[in-house]
Short mmCIF file of C-alpha atoms in Angstrom, two decimals:
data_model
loop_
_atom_site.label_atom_id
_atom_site.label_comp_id
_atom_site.label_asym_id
_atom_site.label_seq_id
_atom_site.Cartn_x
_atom_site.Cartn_y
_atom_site.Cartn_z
CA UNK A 1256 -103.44 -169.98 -78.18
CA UNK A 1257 -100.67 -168.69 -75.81
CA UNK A 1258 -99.12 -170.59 -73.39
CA UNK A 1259 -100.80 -170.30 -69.81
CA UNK A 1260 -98.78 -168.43 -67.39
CA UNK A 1261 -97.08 -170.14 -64.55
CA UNK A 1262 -98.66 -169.79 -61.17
CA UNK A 1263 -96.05 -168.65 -58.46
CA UNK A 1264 -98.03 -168.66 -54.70
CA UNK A 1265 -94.97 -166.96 -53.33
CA UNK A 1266 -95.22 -163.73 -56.21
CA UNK A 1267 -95.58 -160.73 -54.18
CA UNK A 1268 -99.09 -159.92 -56.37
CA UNK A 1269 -100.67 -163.13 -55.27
CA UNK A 1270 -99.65 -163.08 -51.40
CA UNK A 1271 -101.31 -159.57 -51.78
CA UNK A 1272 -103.85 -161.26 -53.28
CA UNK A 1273 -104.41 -163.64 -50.24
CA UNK A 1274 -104.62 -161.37 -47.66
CA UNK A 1275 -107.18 -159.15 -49.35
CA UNK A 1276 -109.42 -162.07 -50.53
CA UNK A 1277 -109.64 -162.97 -46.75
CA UNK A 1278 -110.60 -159.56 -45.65
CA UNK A 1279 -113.74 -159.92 -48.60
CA UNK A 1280 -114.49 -163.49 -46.88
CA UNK A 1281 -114.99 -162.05 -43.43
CA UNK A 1282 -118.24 -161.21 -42.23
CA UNK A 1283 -119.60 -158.04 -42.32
CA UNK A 1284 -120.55 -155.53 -38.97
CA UNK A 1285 -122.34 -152.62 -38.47
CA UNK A 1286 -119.92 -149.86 -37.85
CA UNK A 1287 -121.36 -148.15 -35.03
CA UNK A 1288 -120.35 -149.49 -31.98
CA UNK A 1289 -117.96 -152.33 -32.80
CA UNK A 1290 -116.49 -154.19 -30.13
CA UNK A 1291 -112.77 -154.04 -28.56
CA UNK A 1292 -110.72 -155.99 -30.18
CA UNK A 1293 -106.82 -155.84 -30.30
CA UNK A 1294 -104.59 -155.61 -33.76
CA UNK A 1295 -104.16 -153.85 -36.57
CA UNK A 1296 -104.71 -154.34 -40.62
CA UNK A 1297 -106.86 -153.33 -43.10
CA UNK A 1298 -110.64 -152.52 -43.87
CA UNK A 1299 -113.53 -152.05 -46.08
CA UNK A 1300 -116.50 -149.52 -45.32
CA UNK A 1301 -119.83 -150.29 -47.27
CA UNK A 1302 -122.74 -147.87 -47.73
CA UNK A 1303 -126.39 -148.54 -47.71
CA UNK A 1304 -128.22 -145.80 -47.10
CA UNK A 1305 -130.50 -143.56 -49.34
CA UNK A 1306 -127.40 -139.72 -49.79
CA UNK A 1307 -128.69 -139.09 -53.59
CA UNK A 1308 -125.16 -138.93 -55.04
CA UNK A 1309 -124.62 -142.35 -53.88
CA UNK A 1310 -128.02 -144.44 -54.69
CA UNK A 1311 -126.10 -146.48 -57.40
CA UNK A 1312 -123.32 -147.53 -54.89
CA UNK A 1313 -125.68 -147.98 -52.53
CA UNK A 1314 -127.63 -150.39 -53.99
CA UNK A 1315 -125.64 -152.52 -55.20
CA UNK A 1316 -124.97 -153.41 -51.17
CA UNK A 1317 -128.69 -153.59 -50.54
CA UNK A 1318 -128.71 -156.14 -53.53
CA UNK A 1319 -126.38 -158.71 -52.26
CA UNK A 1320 -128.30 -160.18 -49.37
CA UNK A 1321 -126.21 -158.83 -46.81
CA UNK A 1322 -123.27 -159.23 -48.72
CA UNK A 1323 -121.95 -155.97 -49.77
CA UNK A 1324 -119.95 -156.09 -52.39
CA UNK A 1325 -118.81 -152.25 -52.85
CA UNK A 1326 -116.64 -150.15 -50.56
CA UNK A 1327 -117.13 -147.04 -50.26
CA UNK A 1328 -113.55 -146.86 -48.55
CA UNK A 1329 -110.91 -148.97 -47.91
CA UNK A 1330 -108.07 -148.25 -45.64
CA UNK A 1331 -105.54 -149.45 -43.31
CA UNK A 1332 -104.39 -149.31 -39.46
CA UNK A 1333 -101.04 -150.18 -38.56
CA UNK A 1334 -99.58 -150.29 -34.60
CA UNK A 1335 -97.57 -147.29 -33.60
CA UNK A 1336 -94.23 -146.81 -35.15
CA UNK A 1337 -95.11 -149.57 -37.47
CA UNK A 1338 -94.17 -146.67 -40.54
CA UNK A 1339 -90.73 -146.96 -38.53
CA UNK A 1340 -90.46 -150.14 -38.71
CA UNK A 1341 -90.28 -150.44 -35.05
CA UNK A 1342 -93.14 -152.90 -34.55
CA UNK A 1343 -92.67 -156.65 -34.91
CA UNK A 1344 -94.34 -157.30 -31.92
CA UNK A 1345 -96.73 -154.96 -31.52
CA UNK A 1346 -99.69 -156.49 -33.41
CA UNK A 1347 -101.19 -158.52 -31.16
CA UNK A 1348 -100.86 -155.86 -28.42
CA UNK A 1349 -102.41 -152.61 -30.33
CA UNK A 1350 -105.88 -151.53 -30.64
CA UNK A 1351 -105.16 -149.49 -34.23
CA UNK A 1352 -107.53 -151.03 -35.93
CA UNK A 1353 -110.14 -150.88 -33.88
CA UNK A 1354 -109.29 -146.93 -33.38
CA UNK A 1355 -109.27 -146.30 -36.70
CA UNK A 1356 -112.83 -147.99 -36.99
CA UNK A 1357 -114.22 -145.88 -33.95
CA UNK A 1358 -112.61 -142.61 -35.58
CA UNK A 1359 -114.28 -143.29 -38.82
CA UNK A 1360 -117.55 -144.21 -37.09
CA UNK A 1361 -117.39 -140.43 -35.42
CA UNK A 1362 -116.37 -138.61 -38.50
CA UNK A 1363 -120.10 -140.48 -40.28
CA UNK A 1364 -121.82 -139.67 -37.25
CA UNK A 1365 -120.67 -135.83 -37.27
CA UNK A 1366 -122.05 -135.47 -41.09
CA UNK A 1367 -125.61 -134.35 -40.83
CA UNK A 1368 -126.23 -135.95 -44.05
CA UNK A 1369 -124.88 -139.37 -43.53
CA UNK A 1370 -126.18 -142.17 -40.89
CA UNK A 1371 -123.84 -144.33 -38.58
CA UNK A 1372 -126.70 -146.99 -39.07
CA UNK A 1373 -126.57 -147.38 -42.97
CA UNK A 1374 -122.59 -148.47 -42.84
CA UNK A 1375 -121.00 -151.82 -42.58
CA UNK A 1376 -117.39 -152.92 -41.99
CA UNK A 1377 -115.50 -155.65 -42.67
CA UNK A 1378 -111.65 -156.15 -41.22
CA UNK A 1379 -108.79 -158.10 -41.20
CA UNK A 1380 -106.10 -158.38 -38.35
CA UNK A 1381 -103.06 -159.10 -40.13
CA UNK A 1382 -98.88 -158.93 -39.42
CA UNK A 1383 -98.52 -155.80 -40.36
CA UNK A 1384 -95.72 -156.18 -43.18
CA UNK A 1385 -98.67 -157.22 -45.14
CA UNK A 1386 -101.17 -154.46 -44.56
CA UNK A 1387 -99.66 -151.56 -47.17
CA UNK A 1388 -99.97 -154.59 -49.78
CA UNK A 1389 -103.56 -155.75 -49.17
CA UNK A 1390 -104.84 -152.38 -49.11
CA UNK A 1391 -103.28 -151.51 -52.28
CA UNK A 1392 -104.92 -154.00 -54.38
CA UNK A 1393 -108.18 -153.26 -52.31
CA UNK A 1394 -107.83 -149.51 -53.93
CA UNK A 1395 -106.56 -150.71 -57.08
CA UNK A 1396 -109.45 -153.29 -57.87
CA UNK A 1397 -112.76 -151.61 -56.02
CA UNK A 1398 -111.55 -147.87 -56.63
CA UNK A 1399 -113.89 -146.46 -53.80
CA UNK A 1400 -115.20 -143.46 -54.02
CA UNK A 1401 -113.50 -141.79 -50.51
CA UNK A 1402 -110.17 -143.03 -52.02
CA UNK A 1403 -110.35 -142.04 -55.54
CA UNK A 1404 -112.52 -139.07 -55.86
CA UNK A 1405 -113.78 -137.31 -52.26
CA UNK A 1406 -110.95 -136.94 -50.40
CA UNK A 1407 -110.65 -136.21 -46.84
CA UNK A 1408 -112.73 -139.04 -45.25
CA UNK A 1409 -109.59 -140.36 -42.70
CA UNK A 1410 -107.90 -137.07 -42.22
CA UNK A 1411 -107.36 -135.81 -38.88
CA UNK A 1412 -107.45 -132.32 -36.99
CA UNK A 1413 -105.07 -130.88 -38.19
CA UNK A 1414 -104.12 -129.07 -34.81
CA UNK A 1415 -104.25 -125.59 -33.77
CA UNK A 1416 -102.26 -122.84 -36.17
CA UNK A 1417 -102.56 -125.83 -38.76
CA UNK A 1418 -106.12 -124.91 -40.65
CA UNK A 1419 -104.43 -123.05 -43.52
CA UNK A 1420 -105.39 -125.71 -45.71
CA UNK A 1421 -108.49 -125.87 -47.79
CA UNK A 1422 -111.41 -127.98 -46.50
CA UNK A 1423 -111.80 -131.55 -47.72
CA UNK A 1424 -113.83 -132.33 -50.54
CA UNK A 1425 -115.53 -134.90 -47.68
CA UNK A 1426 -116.26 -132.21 -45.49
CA UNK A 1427 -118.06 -129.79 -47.84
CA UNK A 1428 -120.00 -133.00 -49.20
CA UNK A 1429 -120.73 -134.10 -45.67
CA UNK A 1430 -120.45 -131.33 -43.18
CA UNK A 1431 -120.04 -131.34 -39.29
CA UNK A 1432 -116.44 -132.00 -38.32
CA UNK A 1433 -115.94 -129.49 -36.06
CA UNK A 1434 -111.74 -128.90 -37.06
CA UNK A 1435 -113.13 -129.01 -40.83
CA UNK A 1436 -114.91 -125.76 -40.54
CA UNK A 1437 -111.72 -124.10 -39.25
CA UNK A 1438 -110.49 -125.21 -42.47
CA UNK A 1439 -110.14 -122.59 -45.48
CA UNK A 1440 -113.37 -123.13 -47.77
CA UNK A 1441 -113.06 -124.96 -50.82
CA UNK A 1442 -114.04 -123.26 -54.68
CA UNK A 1443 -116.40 -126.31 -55.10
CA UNK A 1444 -119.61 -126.10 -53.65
CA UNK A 1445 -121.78 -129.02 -52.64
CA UNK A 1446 -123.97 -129.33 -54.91
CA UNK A 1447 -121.20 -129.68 -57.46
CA UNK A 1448 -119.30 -132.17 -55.35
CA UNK A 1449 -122.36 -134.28 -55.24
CA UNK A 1450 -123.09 -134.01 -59.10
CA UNK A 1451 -119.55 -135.31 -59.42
CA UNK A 1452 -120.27 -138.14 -57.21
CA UNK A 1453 -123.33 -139.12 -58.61
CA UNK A 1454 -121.52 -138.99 -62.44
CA UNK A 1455 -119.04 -140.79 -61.72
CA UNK A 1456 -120.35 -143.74 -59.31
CA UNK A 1457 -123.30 -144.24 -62.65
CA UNK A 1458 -120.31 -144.14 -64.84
CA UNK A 1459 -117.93 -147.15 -63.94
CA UNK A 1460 -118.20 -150.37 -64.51
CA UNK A 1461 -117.82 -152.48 -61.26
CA UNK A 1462 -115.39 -155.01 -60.92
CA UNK A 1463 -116.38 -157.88 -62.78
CA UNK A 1464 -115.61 -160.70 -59.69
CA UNK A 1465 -115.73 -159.10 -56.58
CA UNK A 1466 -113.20 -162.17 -56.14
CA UNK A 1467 -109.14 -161.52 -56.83
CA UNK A 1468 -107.86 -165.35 -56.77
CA UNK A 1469 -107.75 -167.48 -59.47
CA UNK A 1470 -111.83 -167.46 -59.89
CA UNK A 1471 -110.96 -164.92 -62.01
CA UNK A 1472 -108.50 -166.09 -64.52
CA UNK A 1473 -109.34 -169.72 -64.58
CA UNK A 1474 -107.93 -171.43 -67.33
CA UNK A 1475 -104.36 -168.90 -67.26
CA UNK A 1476 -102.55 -170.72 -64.89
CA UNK A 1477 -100.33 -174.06 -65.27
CA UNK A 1478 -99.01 -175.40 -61.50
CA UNK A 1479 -95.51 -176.55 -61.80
CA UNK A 1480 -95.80 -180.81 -60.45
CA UNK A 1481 -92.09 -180.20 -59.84
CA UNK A 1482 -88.89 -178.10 -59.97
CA UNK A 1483 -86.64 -180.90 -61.16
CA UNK A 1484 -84.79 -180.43 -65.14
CA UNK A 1485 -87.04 -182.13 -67.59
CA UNK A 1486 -90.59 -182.54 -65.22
CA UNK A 1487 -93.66 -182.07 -66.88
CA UNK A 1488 -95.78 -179.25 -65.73
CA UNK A 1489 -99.36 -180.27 -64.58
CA UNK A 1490 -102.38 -178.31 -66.39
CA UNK A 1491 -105.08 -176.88 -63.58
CA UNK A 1492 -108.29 -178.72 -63.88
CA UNK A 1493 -109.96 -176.13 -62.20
#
């Protein structure tokens, strides 16, 4: 047997850790018509409704007693000029997350094969230096399917002169942004967007905690009783 691996609280993996296991503890809302709030930080989107291509993801949310335990997306909000690093202060005065939220809940509401009403949210204000973190391990551990395989879900207009691009895989999928249909079409159709959806949601294995702290490696960990020369580390019980 190995020896168990020391448990540091201040590694950069398990502050990451913390801040998105308290985004999965916070209660879950309905998207559509959140109320202000101020700050920024990161997110989860959850699907429940009955889009084909996503019946598996879907019900594992309907499972959980109003738990939801799979994202469809996960993604961040930070204040403006936070990419800068111009905004130390500016978290408790911004509204970003809470615009992001609203955009998102527009872009669902545009698709005429998606419903505002079948989505839930959950957020997390948070100092921002911790945002890019938490949302990474979010991505990393849930893999959602608007992060990893249907891209487009939190672009923006691109702007006039700008729609040279192809459109998102999101938009063909789900179509009725108005800007995405300026876009150049895609060589995907549809249908074979939402076969490749469907495959691939009924072919992963879901996390197997929906948890990232030490409920999931019990056992690994040893907590140092001290950092004195010759102090006898202390074995978690837990």
């Amino acid at each position: 047997m190995s020896d168990p691996v020391p448990f540091n609280p201040l590694d950069k993996q398990n502050l990451g850790a913390s801040v998105a296991e308290a985004l999965l503890g916070r209660k879950p809302h309905p998207l559509a018509n959140l109320p202000m709030f101020h700050g920024a930080g990161i997110y989860a989107l959850y699907y429940g409704g009955d889009f084909a291509p996503y019946l598996s993801l879907s019900l594992r949310n309907r499972e959980s007693d109003g738990n939801p335990i799979a994202p469809i997306y996960v993604g961040k909000a930070v204040p403006a000029g936070g990419r800068k690093g111009g905004a130390l202060d500016q978290t408790s005065k911004t509204k970003a997350l809470w615009n992001r939220l609203n955009e998102h809940a527009e872009s669902i509401a545009a698709a005429s094969n998606l419903r505002i009403e079948d989505f839930q949210c959950r957020f997390l204000v948070v100092d921002d230096i911790w945002i890019p973190l938490g949302e990474s391990l979010l991505i990393a551990k849930f893999t959602p399917i608007w992060n990893a395989l249907i891209d487009g879900f939190g672009n923006h207009d691109p702007g006039k002169g700008r729609y040279n691009g192809m459109q998102p895989k999101w938009d063909v999928l789900h179509p009725g942004r108005a800007w995405a249909l300026k876009c150049q079409p895609r060589p995907e159709s549809a249908e074979q967007i939402a076969r490749e959806a469907k495959d691939h949601l009924e072919s992963i294995l879901p996390p197997r905690s929906p948890h990232f702290l030490v409920e999931e490696a019990r056992g690994r960990y040893r907590v140092h009783a001290g950092s004195g020369a010759g102090q006898q580390d202390k074995a978690s019980e837990e």
